[in-house]
Coordinates of C-alpha atoms in Angstrom, one line a residue:
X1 CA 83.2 102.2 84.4
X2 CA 86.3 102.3 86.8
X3 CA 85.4 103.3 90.3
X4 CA 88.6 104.8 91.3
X5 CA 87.6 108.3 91.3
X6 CA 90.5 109.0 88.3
X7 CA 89.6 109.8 84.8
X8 CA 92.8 107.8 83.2
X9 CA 91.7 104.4 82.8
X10 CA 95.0 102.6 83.2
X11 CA 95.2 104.5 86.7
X12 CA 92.0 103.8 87.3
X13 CA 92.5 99.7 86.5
X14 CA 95.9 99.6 88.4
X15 CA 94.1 100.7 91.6
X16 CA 91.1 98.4 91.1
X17 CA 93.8 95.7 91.0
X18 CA 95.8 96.5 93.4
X19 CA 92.2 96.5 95.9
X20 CA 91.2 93.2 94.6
X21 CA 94.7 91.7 94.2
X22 CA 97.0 91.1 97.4
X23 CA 100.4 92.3 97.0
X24 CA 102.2 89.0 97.4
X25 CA 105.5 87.9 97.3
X26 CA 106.4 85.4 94.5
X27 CA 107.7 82.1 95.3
X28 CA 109.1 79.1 93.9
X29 CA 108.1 75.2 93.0
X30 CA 111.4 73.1 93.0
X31 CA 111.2 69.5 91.8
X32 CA 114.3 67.6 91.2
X33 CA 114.0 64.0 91.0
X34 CA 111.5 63.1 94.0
X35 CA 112.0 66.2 95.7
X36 CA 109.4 68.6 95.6
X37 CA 109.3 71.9 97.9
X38 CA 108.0 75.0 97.4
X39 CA 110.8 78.0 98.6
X40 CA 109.0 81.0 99.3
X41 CA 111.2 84.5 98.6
X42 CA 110.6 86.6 101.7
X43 CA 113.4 88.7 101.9
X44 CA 114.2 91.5 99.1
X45 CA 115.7 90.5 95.6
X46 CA 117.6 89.6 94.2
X47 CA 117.4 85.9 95.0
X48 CA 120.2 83.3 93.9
X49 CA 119.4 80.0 92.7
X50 CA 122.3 77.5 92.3
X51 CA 124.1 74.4 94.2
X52 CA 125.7 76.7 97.0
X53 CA 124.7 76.9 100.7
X54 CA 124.1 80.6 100.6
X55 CA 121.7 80.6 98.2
X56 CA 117.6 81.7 98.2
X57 CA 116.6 78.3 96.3
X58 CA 119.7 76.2 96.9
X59 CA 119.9 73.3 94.3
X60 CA 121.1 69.7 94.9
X61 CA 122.4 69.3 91.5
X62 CA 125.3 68.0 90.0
X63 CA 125.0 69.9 87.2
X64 CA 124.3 73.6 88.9
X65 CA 126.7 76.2 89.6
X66 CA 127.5 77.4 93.6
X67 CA 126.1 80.4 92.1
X68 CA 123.9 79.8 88.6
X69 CA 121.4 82.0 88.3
X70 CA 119.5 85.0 89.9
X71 CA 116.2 86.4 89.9
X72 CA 116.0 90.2 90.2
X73 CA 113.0 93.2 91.0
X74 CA 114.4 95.3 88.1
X75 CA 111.3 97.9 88.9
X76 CA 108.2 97.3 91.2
X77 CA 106.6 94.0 90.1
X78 CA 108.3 93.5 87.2
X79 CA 110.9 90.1 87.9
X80 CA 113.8 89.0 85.8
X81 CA 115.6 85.9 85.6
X82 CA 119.8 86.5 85.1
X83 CA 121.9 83.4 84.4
X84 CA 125.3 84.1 86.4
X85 CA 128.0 82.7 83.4
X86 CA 126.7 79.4 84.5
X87 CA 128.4 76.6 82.6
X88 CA 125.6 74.8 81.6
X89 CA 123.7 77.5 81.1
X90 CA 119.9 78.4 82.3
X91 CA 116.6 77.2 80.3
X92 CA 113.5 79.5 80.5
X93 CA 110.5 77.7 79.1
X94 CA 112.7 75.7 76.4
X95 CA 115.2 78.5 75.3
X96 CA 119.0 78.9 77.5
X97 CA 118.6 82.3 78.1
X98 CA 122.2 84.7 77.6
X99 CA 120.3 87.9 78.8
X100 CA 118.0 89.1 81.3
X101 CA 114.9 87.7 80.7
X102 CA 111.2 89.3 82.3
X103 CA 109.2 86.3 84.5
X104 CA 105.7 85.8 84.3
X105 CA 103.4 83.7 86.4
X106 CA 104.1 80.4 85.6
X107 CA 107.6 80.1 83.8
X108 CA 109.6 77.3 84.0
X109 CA 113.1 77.2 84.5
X110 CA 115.6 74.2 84.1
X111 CA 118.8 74.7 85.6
X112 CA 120.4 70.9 85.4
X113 CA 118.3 67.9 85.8
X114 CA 116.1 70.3 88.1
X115 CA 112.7 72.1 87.3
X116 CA 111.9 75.1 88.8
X117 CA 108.4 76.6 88.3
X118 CA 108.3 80.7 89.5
X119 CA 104.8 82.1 90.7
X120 CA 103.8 84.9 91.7
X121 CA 100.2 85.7 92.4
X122 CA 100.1 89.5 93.1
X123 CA 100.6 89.3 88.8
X124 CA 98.0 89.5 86.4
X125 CA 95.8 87.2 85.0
X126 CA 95.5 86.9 81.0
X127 CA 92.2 88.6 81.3
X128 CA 93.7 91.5 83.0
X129 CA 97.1 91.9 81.1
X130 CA 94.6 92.0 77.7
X131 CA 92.8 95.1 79.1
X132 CA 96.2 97.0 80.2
X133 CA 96.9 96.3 76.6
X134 CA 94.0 97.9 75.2
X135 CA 95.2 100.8 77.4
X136 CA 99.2 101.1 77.0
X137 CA 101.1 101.0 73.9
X138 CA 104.2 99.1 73.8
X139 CA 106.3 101.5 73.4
X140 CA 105.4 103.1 76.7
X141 CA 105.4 99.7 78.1
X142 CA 108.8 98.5 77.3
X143 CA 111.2 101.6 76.6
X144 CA 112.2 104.6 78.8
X145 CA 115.1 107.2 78.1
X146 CA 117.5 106.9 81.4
X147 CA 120.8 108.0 83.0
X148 CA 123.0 105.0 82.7
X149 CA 126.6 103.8 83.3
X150 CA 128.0 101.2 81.0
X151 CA 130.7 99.0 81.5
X152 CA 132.2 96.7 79.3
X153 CA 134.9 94.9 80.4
X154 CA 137.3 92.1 78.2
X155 CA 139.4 89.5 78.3
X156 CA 142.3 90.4 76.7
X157 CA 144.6 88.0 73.9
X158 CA 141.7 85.6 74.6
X159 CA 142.0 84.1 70.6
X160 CA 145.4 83.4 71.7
X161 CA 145.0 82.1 74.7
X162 CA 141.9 79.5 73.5
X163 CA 144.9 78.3 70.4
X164 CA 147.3 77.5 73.3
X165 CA 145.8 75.7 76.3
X166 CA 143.4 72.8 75.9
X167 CA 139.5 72.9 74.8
X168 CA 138.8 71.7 78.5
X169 CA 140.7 73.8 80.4
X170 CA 139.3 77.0 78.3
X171 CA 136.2 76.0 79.3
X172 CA 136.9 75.7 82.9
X173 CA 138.8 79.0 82.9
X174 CA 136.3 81.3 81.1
X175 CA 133.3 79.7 83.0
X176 CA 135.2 80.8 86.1
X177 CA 135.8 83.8 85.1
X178 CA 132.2 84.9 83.6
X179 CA 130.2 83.2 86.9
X180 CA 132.8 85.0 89.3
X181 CA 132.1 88.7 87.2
X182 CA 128.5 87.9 87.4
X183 CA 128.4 87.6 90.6
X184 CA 130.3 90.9 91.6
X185 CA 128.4 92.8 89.6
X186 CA 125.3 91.7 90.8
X187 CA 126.8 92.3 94.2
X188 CA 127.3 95.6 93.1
X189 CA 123.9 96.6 92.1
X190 CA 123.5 95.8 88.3
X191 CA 123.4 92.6 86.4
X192 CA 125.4 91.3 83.2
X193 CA 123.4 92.5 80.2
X194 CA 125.4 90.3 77.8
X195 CA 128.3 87.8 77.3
X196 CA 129.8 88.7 74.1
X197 CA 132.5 86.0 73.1
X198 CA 135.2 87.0 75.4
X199 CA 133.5 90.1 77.1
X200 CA 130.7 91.0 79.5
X201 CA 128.3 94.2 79.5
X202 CA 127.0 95.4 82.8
X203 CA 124.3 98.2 82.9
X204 CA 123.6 101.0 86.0
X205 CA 120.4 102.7 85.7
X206 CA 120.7 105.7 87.7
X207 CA 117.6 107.0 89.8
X208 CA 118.2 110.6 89.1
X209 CA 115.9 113.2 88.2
X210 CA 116.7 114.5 84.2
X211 CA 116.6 118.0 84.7
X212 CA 119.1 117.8 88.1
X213 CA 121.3 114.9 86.2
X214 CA 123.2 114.5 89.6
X215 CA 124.0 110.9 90.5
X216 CA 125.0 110.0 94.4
X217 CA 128.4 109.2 95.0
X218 CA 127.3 105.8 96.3
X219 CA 125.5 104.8 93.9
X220 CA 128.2 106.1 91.1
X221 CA 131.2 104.3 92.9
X222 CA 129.5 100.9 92.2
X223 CA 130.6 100.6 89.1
X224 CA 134.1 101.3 89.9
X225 CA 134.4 98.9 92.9
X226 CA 133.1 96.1 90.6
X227 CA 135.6 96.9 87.9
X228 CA 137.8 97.3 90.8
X229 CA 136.8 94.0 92.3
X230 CA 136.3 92.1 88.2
X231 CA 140.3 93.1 88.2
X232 CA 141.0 91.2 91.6
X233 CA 139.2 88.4 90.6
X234 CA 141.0 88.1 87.5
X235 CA 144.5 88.0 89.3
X236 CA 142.8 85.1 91.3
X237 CA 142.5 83.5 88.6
X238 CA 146.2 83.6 87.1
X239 CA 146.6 81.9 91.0
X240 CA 144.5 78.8 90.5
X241 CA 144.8 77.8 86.7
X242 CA 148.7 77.0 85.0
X243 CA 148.1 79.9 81.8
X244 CA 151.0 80.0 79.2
X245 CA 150.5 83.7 80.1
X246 CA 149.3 86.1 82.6
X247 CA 145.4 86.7 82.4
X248 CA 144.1 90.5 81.9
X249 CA 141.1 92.4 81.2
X250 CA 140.4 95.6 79.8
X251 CA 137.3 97.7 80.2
X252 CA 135.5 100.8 78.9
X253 CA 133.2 103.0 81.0
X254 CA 130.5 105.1 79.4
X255 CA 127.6 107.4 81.0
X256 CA 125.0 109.1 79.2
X257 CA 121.4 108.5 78.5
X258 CA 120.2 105.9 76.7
X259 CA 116.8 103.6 75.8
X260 CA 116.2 101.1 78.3
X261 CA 113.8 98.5 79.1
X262 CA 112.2 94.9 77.7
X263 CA 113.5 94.3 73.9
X264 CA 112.1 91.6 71.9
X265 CA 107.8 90.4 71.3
X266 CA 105.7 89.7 74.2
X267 CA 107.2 85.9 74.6
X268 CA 110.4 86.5 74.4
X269 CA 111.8 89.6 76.0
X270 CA 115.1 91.2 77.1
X271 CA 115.9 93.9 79.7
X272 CA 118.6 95.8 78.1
X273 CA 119.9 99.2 76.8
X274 CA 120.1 100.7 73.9
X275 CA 122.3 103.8 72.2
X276 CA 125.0 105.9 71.5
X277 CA 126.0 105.9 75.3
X278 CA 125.7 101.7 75.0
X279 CA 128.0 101.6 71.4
X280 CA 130.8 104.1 72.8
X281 CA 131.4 102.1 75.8
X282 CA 132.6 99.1 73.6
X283 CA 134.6 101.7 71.6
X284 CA 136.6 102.7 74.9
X285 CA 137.2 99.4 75.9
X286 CA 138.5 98.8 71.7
X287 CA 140.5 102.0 72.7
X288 CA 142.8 100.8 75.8
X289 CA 144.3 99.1 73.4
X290 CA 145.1 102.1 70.8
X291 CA 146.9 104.4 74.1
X292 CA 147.8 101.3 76.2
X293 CA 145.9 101.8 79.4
X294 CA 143.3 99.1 81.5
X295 CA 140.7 101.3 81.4
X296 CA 139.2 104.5 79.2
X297 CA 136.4 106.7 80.9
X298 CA 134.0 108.8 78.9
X299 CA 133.5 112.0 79.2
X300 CA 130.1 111.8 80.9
X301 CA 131.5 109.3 83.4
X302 CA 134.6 111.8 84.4
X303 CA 132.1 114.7 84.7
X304 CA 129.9 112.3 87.6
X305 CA 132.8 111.1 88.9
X306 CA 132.9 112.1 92.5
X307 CA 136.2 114.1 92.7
X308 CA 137.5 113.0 89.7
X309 CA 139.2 116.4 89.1
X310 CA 140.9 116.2 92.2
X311 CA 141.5 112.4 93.1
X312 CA 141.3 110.6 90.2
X313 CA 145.1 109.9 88.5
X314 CA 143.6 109.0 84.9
X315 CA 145.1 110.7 81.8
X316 CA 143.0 112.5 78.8
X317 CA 143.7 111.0 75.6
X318 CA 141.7 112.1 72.4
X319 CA 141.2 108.4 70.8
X320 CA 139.2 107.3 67.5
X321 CA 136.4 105.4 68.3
X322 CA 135.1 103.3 65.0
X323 CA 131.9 104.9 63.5
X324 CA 133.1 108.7 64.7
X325 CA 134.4 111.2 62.5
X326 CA 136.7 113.0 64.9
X327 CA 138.1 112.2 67.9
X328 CA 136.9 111.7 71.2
X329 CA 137.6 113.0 74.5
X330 CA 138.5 110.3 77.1
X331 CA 140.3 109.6 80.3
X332 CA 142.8 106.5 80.6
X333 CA 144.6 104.9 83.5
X334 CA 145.6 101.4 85.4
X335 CA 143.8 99.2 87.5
X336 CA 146.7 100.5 90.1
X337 CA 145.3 103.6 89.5
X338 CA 141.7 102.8 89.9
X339 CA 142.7 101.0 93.6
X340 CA 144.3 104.2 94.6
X341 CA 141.7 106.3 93.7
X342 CA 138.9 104.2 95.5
X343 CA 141.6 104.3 98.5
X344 CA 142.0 108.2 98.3
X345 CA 137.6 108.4 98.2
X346 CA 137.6 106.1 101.5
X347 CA 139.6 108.4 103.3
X348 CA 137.8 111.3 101.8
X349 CA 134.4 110.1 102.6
X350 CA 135.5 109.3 106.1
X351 CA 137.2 112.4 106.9

């Protein structure tokens, strides 16, 4: 019997947890070579790992990124590990990971020639994770229908590109590239839910209320200033390495509701999204290329745009999206376009 004074169990076994179980912080066991420290994660996620200075668990490692991999609070408790386009990738217990993958006590994570153990002891024991079981399914577990923006942003003429500049510099180049984008759009409060060849997938989930559907301007702007920021970065680029041509991306935006939470069996799981909302975001990005634009909004992210009526310069186009049988409403513009209109919603916000 639960003593909680609640008649739903897995209420009643939370509570009992959370009285017998401190809420602590997790923390992390570094050993590389003879080093061995233990780096404890005070402040709020996310928390960097990776060979730079700024970093939560700073690595001194050849073979790590400045900035290689992150570990975020996706929801209360629940702790993922994010590699940041490192290029030598991130190993979780054995397996590089390519998505965000959800921590549990004990994990081990290899970044280099470093070992990285994370704990955390506010989590469950086995024991205790068995009974939750017997209580939840895992579907309420792992899935829950949200309000997301998607962005999916490519490199453009990248086949091209990889059959005229050398294997080496490629690989320089697009590991630039994919650790730099990472890192902006963690900066802007999501995290890159997959690398797809040439391409990256980025997912808000929007804390919004279904029946009000009304998303903050802050919080919707986000993914505009990364796109924004993803199209800076990429003209950096064009600076720094000799191209035969000039670098560009392209990118689809796309909000709507979707399925979203851990994919995958109780080892091995991803924190990801999945839909209609998800698919025709990668059709609007495939679509830039049909009207010859930088970007292609859908209609769900025009409608929560703030302003977009009034400030936002984008064109409608009706475009055919692959798997659709008619055509779909969509707005288009420039990345010069984009700039102005974040400049125009500065000096509206201000006024």
């Amino acid at each position: 019997m639960y003593s909680s004074g609640t008649n739903n169990p897995v209420e009643a076994l939370a509570s009992e947890l959370a009285v017998t179980r401190p809420n602590l912080k997790p923390y992390l066991l570094l050993k590389n070579g003879k080093e061995s420290r233990q780096i404890n994660l005070h402040q709020e996620s996310p928390w960097t790992i990776g060979r730079g200075s700024d970093t939560s668990c700073q690595i001194p490692d050849p073979c790590a990124s400045r900035n290689h991999a992150l570990i975020q609070e996706l929801e209360p408790g629940n702790y993922y590990l994010i590699d940041l386009g490192s290029r030598n990738g991130t190993i979780l217990n054995g397996k590089r990971i390519s998505f965000p993958v959800a921590l549990n006590n004990g994990d081990q994570i290899t970044i280099g020639e470093s070992s990285i153990q994370f704990c955390c002891p506010s989590f469950k024991t086995a024991g205790e994770q068995v009974r939750m079981d017997e209580q939840i399914t895992d579907t309420m577990l792992l899935h829950r229908r949200r309000l997301i923006t998607v962005l999916v942003v490519d490199i453009r003429d990248f086949t091209k590109l990889s059959q005229q500049i050398e294997d080496r510099l490629l690989s320089e180049l697009i590991g630039t590239w994919f650790r730099r984008a990472g890192q902006i759009i963690s900066d802007h409060g999501s995290w890159v839910d997959k690398y797809i060849g040439d391409a990256v997938m980025a997912v808000w989930i929007h804390n919004t209320l279904p029946e009000l559907e009304h998303i903050p301007t802050k919080e919707m702007l986000l993914a505009f200033q990364a796109l924004q920021q993803l199209s800076l970065m990429t003209e950096q680029l064009n600076q720094h390495f000799k191209l035969p041509f000039k670098l560009r991306v392209g990118a689809g935006m796309n909000t709507g509701y979707a399925m979203v939470g851990q994919m995958g069996s109780s080892r091995h799981t991803e924190y990801t999204a999945l839909g209609d909302t998800v698919n025709a975001a990668f059709r609007f990005e495939s679509a830039t290329k049909q009207v010859g634009v930088d970007i292609i909004l859908g209609q769900g992210t025009y409608t929560h745009t703030p302003y977009a009526a009034v400030l936002l310069p984008f064109r409608q186009y009706l475009v055919n999206l692959k798997g659709y049988s008619e055509q779909v409403l969509s707005y288009g513009g420039t990345f010069a376009q984009l700039e102005e209109f974040l400049s125009k919603i500065r000096v509206q916000e201000q006024s």
